[in-house]
Tab-separated table of C-alpha atoms in Angstrom:
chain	number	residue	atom	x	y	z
A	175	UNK	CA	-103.785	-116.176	128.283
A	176	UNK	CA	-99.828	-115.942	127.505
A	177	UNK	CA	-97.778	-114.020	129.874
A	178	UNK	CA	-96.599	-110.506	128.161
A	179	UNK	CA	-92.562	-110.355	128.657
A	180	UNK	CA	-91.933	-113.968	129.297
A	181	UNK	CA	-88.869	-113.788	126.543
A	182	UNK	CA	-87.063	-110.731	127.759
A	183	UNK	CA	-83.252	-111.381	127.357
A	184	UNK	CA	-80.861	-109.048	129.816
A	185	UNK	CA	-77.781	-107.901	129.157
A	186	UNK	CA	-75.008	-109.328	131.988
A	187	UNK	CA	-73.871	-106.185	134.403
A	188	UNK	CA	-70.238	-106.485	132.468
A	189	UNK	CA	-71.795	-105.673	129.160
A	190	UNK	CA	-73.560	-102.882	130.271
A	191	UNK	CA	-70.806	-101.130	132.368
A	192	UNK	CA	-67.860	-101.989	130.224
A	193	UNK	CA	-66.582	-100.158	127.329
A	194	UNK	CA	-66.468	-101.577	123.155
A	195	UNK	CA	-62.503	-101.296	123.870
A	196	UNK	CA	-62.545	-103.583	126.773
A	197	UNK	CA	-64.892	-105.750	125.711
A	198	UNK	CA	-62.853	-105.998	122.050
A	199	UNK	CA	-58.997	-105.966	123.975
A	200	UNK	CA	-61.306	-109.398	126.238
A	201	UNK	CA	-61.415	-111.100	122.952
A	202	UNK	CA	-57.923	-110.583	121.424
A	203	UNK	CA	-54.785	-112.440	121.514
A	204	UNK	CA	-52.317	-111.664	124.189
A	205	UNK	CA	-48.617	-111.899	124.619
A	206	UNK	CA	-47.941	-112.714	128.674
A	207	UNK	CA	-44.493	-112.904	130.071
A	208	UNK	CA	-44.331	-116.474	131.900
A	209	UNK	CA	-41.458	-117.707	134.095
A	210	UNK	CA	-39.744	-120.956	132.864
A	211	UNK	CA	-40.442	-122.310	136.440
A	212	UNK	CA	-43.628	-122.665	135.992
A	213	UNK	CA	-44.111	-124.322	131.876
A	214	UNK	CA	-44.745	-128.204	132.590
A	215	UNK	CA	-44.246	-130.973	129.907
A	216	UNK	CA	-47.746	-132.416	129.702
């Protein structure tokens, strides 16, 4: 006999207590203010 609810998928405990906004602003392109101190030439 199969077991009943072996393919339940849960949501992570960010998606559920986070907000569309936050979880859209997550995704987006940011401009961030770096010092030149610390940009290294690869």
């Amino acid at each position: 006999m199969p077991k009943k609810g072996a393919n339940i998928a849960l949501s992570s405990y960010d998606d559920i207590f986070s907000t569309e906004e936050s979880r859209e602003a997550a995704t987006r392109e940011q401009i961030r203010k770096i010092p030149i101190s610390e940009l290294h030439p690869l």
